[in-house]
Amino acid sequence: QVRVLMHEVNHRSKNMLSLVLAVARQTAAKSPSDFIDRFEERIRSLADSQDLLVKSDWKSIQLEDLVRSQLAHFAGLVGDRIGLQGRSMAVTASAAQTLGMVFHELATNAGKYGALSNDAGRVDISWNLEHGETGEPRFTIAWIERGGPRVSAPSRRGFGSTIIDAMAETNLGGEVELDYAAAGVTWRLQCPAGRVLDGREPSHVEAAP
């Protein structure tokens, strides 16, 4: 049992180091001027997700707990200017790492340029299970901003954009809609429920909120 455990720790450590290396390379390539600050923020985001997974014996974590961990800097706004809506769902360890980084980037951008950069903006975050075209359960989650400064699409594609778009699609086998509408950023993900939810999670579909 000890030998098996050591192999598992070694495997997970290598996976984490590979992820950290990828984050470092991409951050240095896209944001060389403020590499240390951006890299530190992203590693801290990973660490927050890791803490939740360790507390759950690396099995699964509640989605709402994951989202709240990435909104820690805005904890006082949750329930007021940040709305969370969705039933209890347990997400897998791999999905938690991806979603944690996505929400870190969305929250960072909202705090610097978006709905959380002024005193009037609002962010609504919701998640649900819905029927796909073939009837299979699909996991959906959305981040919708409004009331912030006028939005325009970034002039260049940075690593943050890659995380919330391409990485989310690749790691979760889903589709991302990212809209830089003038009224506020909208991000939506939908993917097979089995790519996100823990196998013990009930898969019945409820009406969208």
Tab-separated table of C-alpha atoms in Angstrom:
chain	number	residue	atom	x	y	z
A	1	GLN	CA	0.000	0.000	0.000
A	2	VAL	CA	2.871	2.380	0.813
A	3	ARG	CA	4.517	1.550	-2.529
A	4	VAL	CA	1.288	2.216	-4.424
A	5	LEU	CA	0.813	5.472	-2.555
A	6	MET	CA	4.357	6.616	-3.355
A	7	HIS	CA	3.844	5.866	-7.057
A	8	GLU	CA	0.605	7.865	-7.000
A	9	VAL	CA	2.269	10.836	-5.267
A	10	ASN	CA	5.110	10.686	-7.787
A	11	HIS	CA	2.684	10.598	-10.710
A	12	ARG	CA	0.653	13.537	-9.438
A	13	SER	CA	3.769	15.535	-8.614
A	14	LYS	CA	5.072	15.090	-12.152
A	15	ASN	CA	1.714	16.147	-13.577
A	16	MET	CA	1.656	19.239	-11.390
A	17	LEU	CA	5.245	20.175	-12.253
A	18	SER	CA	4.442	19.786	-15.951
A	19	LEU	CA	1.476	22.107	-15.533
A	20	VAL	CA	3.560	24.650	-13.591
A	21	LEU	CA	6.236	24.524	-16.312
A	22	ALA	CA	3.618	25.149	-19.013
A	23	VAL	CA	2.205	28.093	-17.055
A	24	ALA	CA	5.701	29.529	-16.575
A	25	ARG	CA	6.608	29.242	-20.256
A	26	GLN	CA	3.363	30.733	-21.495
A	27	THR	CA	3.353	33.545	-18.937
A	28	ALA	CA	6.940	34.473	-19.781
A	29	ALA	CA	6.166	34.427	-23.503
A	30	LYS	CA	2.965	36.478	-23.252
A	31	SER	CA	3.704	38.768	-20.275
A	32	PRO	CA	7.494	39.194	-19.962
A	33	SER	CA	7.249	42.641	-18.356
A	34	ASP	CA	5.214	41.486	-15.356
A	35	PHE	CA	6.156	37.804	-15.342
A	36	ILE	CA	6.716	37.428	-11.583
A	37	ASP	CA	3.386	38.964	-10.561
A	38	ARG	CA	1.326	37.057	-13.139
A	39	PHE	CA	3.134	33.775	-12.539
A	40	GLU	CA	2.727	34.081	-8.766
A	41	GLU	CA	-1.011	34.738	-9.123
A	42	ARG	CA	-1.503	31.701	-11.338
A	43	ILE	CA	0.489	29.397	-9.078
A	44	ARG	CA	-1.500	30.652	-6.087
A	45	SER	CA	-4.686	29.813	-7.994
A	46	LEU	CA	-3.434	26.262	-8.545
A	47	ALA	CA	-2.485	26.024	-4.875
A	48	ASP	CA	-5.992	27.024	-3.806
A	49	SER	CA	-7.477	24.239	-5.920
A	50	GLN	CA	-4.896	21.807	-4.548
A	51	ASP	CA	-5.829	22.706	-0.954
A	52	LEU	CA	-9.472	21.866	-1.624
A	53	LEU	CA	-8.530	18.567	-3.263
A	54	VAL	CA	-6.235	17.566	-0.408
A	55	LYS	CA	-9.019	18.231	2.097
A	56	SER	CA	-11.265	15.894	0.108
A	57	ASP	CA	-8.576	13.169	-0.173
A	58	TRP	CA	-8.099	14.079	-3.833
A	59	LYS	CA	-11.466	12.614	-4.789
A	60	SER	CA	-13.736	15.480	-5.790
A	61	ILE	CA	-14.754	18.909	-4.553
A	62	GLN	CA	-17.916	20.936	-4.559
A	63	LEU	CA	-18.096	23.266	-7.530
A	64	GLU	CA	-19.325	26.188	-5.441
A	65	ASP	CA	-16.383	25.787	-3.044
A	66	LEU	CA	-14.016	25.852	-6.019
A	67	VAL	CA	-15.588	29.012	-7.454
A	68	ARG	CA	-15.522	30.750	-4.081
A	69	SER	CA	-11.837	29.879	-3.604
A	70	GLN	CA	-10.987	31.695	-6.829
A	71	LEU	CA	-13.100	34.697	-5.801
A	72	ALA	CA	-11.410	35.018	-2.402
A	73	HIS	CA	-10.252	38.574	-3.133
A	74	PHE	CA	-13.885	39.530	-3.781
A	75	ALA	CA	-15.446	37.500	-0.968
A	76	GLY	CA	-17.261	40.564	0.376
A	77	LEU	CA	-19.072	40.985	-2.950
A	78	VAL	CA	-20.476	37.433	-3.139
A	79	GLY	CA	-24.229	37.587	-2.630
A	80	ASP	CA	-24.272	41.293	-3.469
A	81	ARG	CA	-22.485	42.066	-6.717
A	82	ILE	CA	-21.439	38.484	-7.425
A	83	GLY	CA	-24.280	36.017	-7.815
A	84	LEU	CA	-23.804	32.241	-7.595
A	85	GLN	CA	-26.587	29.988	-8.823
A	86	GLY	CA	-26.544	26.223	-9.265
A	87	ARG	CA	-27.275	23.039	-7.392
A	88	SER	CA	-24.684	21.078	-5.471
A	89	MET	CA	-22.258	19.367	-7.847
A	90	ALA	CA	-19.007	17.516	-7.124
A	91	VAL	CA	-16.323	17.951	-9.795
A	92	THR	CA	-13.335	15.700	-10.415
A	93	ALA	CA	-9.780	16.628	-9.487
A	94	SER	CA	-8.711	17.196	-13.097
A	95	ALA	CA	-11.755	19.330	-13.874
A	96	ALA	CA	-11.187	21.323	-10.684
A	97	GLN	CA	-7.683	22.286	-11.779
A	98	THR	CA	-8.908	23.517	-15.159
A	99	LEU	CA	-11.991	25.327	-13.877
A	100	GLY	CA	-9.991	26.847	-11.034
A	101	MET	CA	-7.533	28.437	-13.468
A	102	VAL	CA	-10.374	29.609	-15.708
A	103	PHE	CA	-12.162	31.372	-12.866
A	104	HIS	CA	-8.914	32.876	-11.630
A	105	GLU	CA	-8.377	34.480	-15.042
A	106	LEU	CA	-11.983	35.657	-15.343
A	107	ALA	CA	-11.919	37.155	-11.841
A	108	THR	CA	-8.557	38.836	-12.440
A	109	ASN	CA	-9.745	40.407	-15.687
A	110	ALA	CA	-13.031	41.523	-14.109
A	111	GLY	CA	-11.143	43.172	-11.256
A	112	LYS	CA	-8.740	45.003	-13.563
A	113	TYR	CA	-10.898	45.934	-16.527
A	114	GLY	CA	-14.410	44.571	-16.150
A	115	ALA	CA	-17.489	44.551	-13.954
A	116	LEU	CA	-15.552	44.353	-10.676
A	117	SER	CA	-13.278	47.295	-11.507
A	118	ASN	CA	-15.909	49.888	-10.566
A	119	ASP	CA	-18.553	50.288	-7.860
A	120	ALA	CA	-21.571	49.367	-9.961
A	121	GLY	CA	-20.738	46.265	-11.993
A	122	ARG	CA	-22.048	42.778	-11.344
A	123	VAL	CA	-21.029	39.210	-12.195
A	124	ASP	CA	-23.493	36.322	-12.365
A	125	ILE	CA	-22.119	32.783	-12.270
A	126	SER	CA	-24.429	29.827	-12.879
A	127	TRP	CA	-24.080	26.127	-13.607
A	128	ASN	CA	-26.458	23.311	-14.458
A	129	LEU	CA	-27.014	19.998	-16.226
A	130	GLU	CA	-28.931	20.129	-19.494
A	131	HIS	CA	-29.914	17.703	-22.257
A	132	GLY	CA	-27.587	17.533	-25.259
A	133	GLU	CA	-28.838	17.080	-28.819
A	134	THR	CA	-28.650	13.294	-28.438
A	135	GLY	CA	-30.194	13.346	-24.966
A	136	GLU	CA	-26.974	12.885	-22.980
A	137	PRO	CA	-26.429	15.085	-19.916
A	138	ARG	CA	-24.319	18.156	-20.630
A	139	PHE	CA	-22.605	20.267	-17.997
A	140	THR	CA	-23.002	24.004	-18.527
A	141	ILE	CA	-21.456	26.912	-16.657
A	142	ALA	CA	-21.510	30.634	-17.385
A	143	TRP	CA	-19.822	33.844	-16.236
A	144	ILE	CA	-21.775	36.979	-17.218
A	145	GLU	CA	-20.656	40.542	-16.458
A	146	ARG	CA	-22.739	43.703	-16.645
A	147	GLY	CA	-22.653	47.238	-15.344
A	148	GLY	CA	-18.891	47.656	-15.682
A	149	PRO	CA	-16.854	49.867	-17.998
A	150	ARG	CA	-17.455	49.562	-21.716
A	151	VAL	CA	-15.757	46.400	-22.969
A	152	SER	CA	-13.724	45.833	-26.100
A	153	ALA	CA	-11.900	42.729	-27.294
A	154	PRO	CA	-8.186	42.600	-26.335
A	155	SER	CA	-5.765	43.694	-29.034
A	156	ARG	CA	-3.655	40.559	-28.559
A	157	ARG	CA	-4.321	37.038	-27.356
A	158	GLY	CA	-2.507	36.375	-24.082
A	159	PHE	CA	-2.096	33.259	-21.972
A	160	GLY	CA	-5.184	34.203	-19.942
A	161	SER	CA	-7.308	34.062	-23.077
A	162	THR	CA	-5.793	30.690	-23.919
A	163	ILE	CA	-6.761	29.339	-20.481
A	164	ILE	CA	-10.403	30.453	-20.569
A	165	ASP	CA	-10.866	29.409	-24.172
A	166	ALA	CA	-8.630	26.761	-25.740
A	167	MET	CA	-7.445	25.044	-22.543
A	168	ALA	CA	-10.982	24.735	-21.185
A	169	GLU	CA	-12.176	23.213	-24.455
A	170	THR	CA	-9.250	20.791	-24.732
A	171	ASN	CA	-9.128	19.623	-21.108
A	172	LEU	CA	-12.899	19.278	-20.701
A	173	GLY	CA	-13.823	18.188	-24.215
A	174	GLY	CA	-16.354	20.975	-24.554
A	175	GLU	CA	-17.237	24.170	-26.342
A	176	VAL	CA	-16.557	27.682	-25.075
A	177	GLU	CA	-18.365	30.856	-26.070
A	178	LEU	CA	-16.406	34.008	-25.212
A	179	ASP	CA	-18.047	37.314	-26.058
A	180	TYR	CA	-16.477	40.709	-25.413
A	181	ALA	CA	-19.773	42.550	-25.780
A	182	ALA	CA	-19.683	46.269	-24.946
A	183	ALA	CA	-22.057	45.691	-22.004
A	184	GLY	CA	-19.780	43.115	-20.388
A	185	VAL	CA	-17.779	39.934	-20.911
A	186	THR	CA	-19.742	36.709	-21.262
A	187	TRP	CA	-18.102	33.284	-20.983
A	188	ARG	CA	-19.988	30.009	-21.341
A	189	LEU	CA	-18.797	26.420	-21.340
A	190	GLN	CA	-20.726	23.286	-22.134
A	191	CYS	CA	-19.260	19.803	-22.187
A	192	PRO	CA	-20.194	16.171	-21.504
A	193	ALA	CA	-21.132	15.854	-17.832
A	194	GLY	CA	-18.789	12.895	-17.463
A	195	ARG	CA	-15.776	15.117	-18.214
A	196	VAL	CA	-16.478	17.313	-15.173
A	197	LEU	CA	-18.649	15.595	-12.587
A	198	ASP	CA	-17.530	12.947	-10.145
A	199	GLY	CA	-18.807	9.497	-11.102
A	200	ARG	CA	-20.853	9.330	-7.904
A	201	GLU	CA	-22.617	12.586	-8.746
A	202	PRO	CA	-26.324	12.201	-9.701
A	203	SER	CA	-26.694	12.794	-13.423
A	204	HIS	CA	-30.380	13.708	-13.622
A	205	VAL	CA	-31.037	16.854	-15.620
A	206	GLU	CA	-32.819	19.855	-14.171
A	207	ALA	CA	-34.256	22.904	-15.857
A	208	ALA	CA	-31.754	25.647	-16.534
A	209	PRO	CA	-31.814	28.474	-13.937
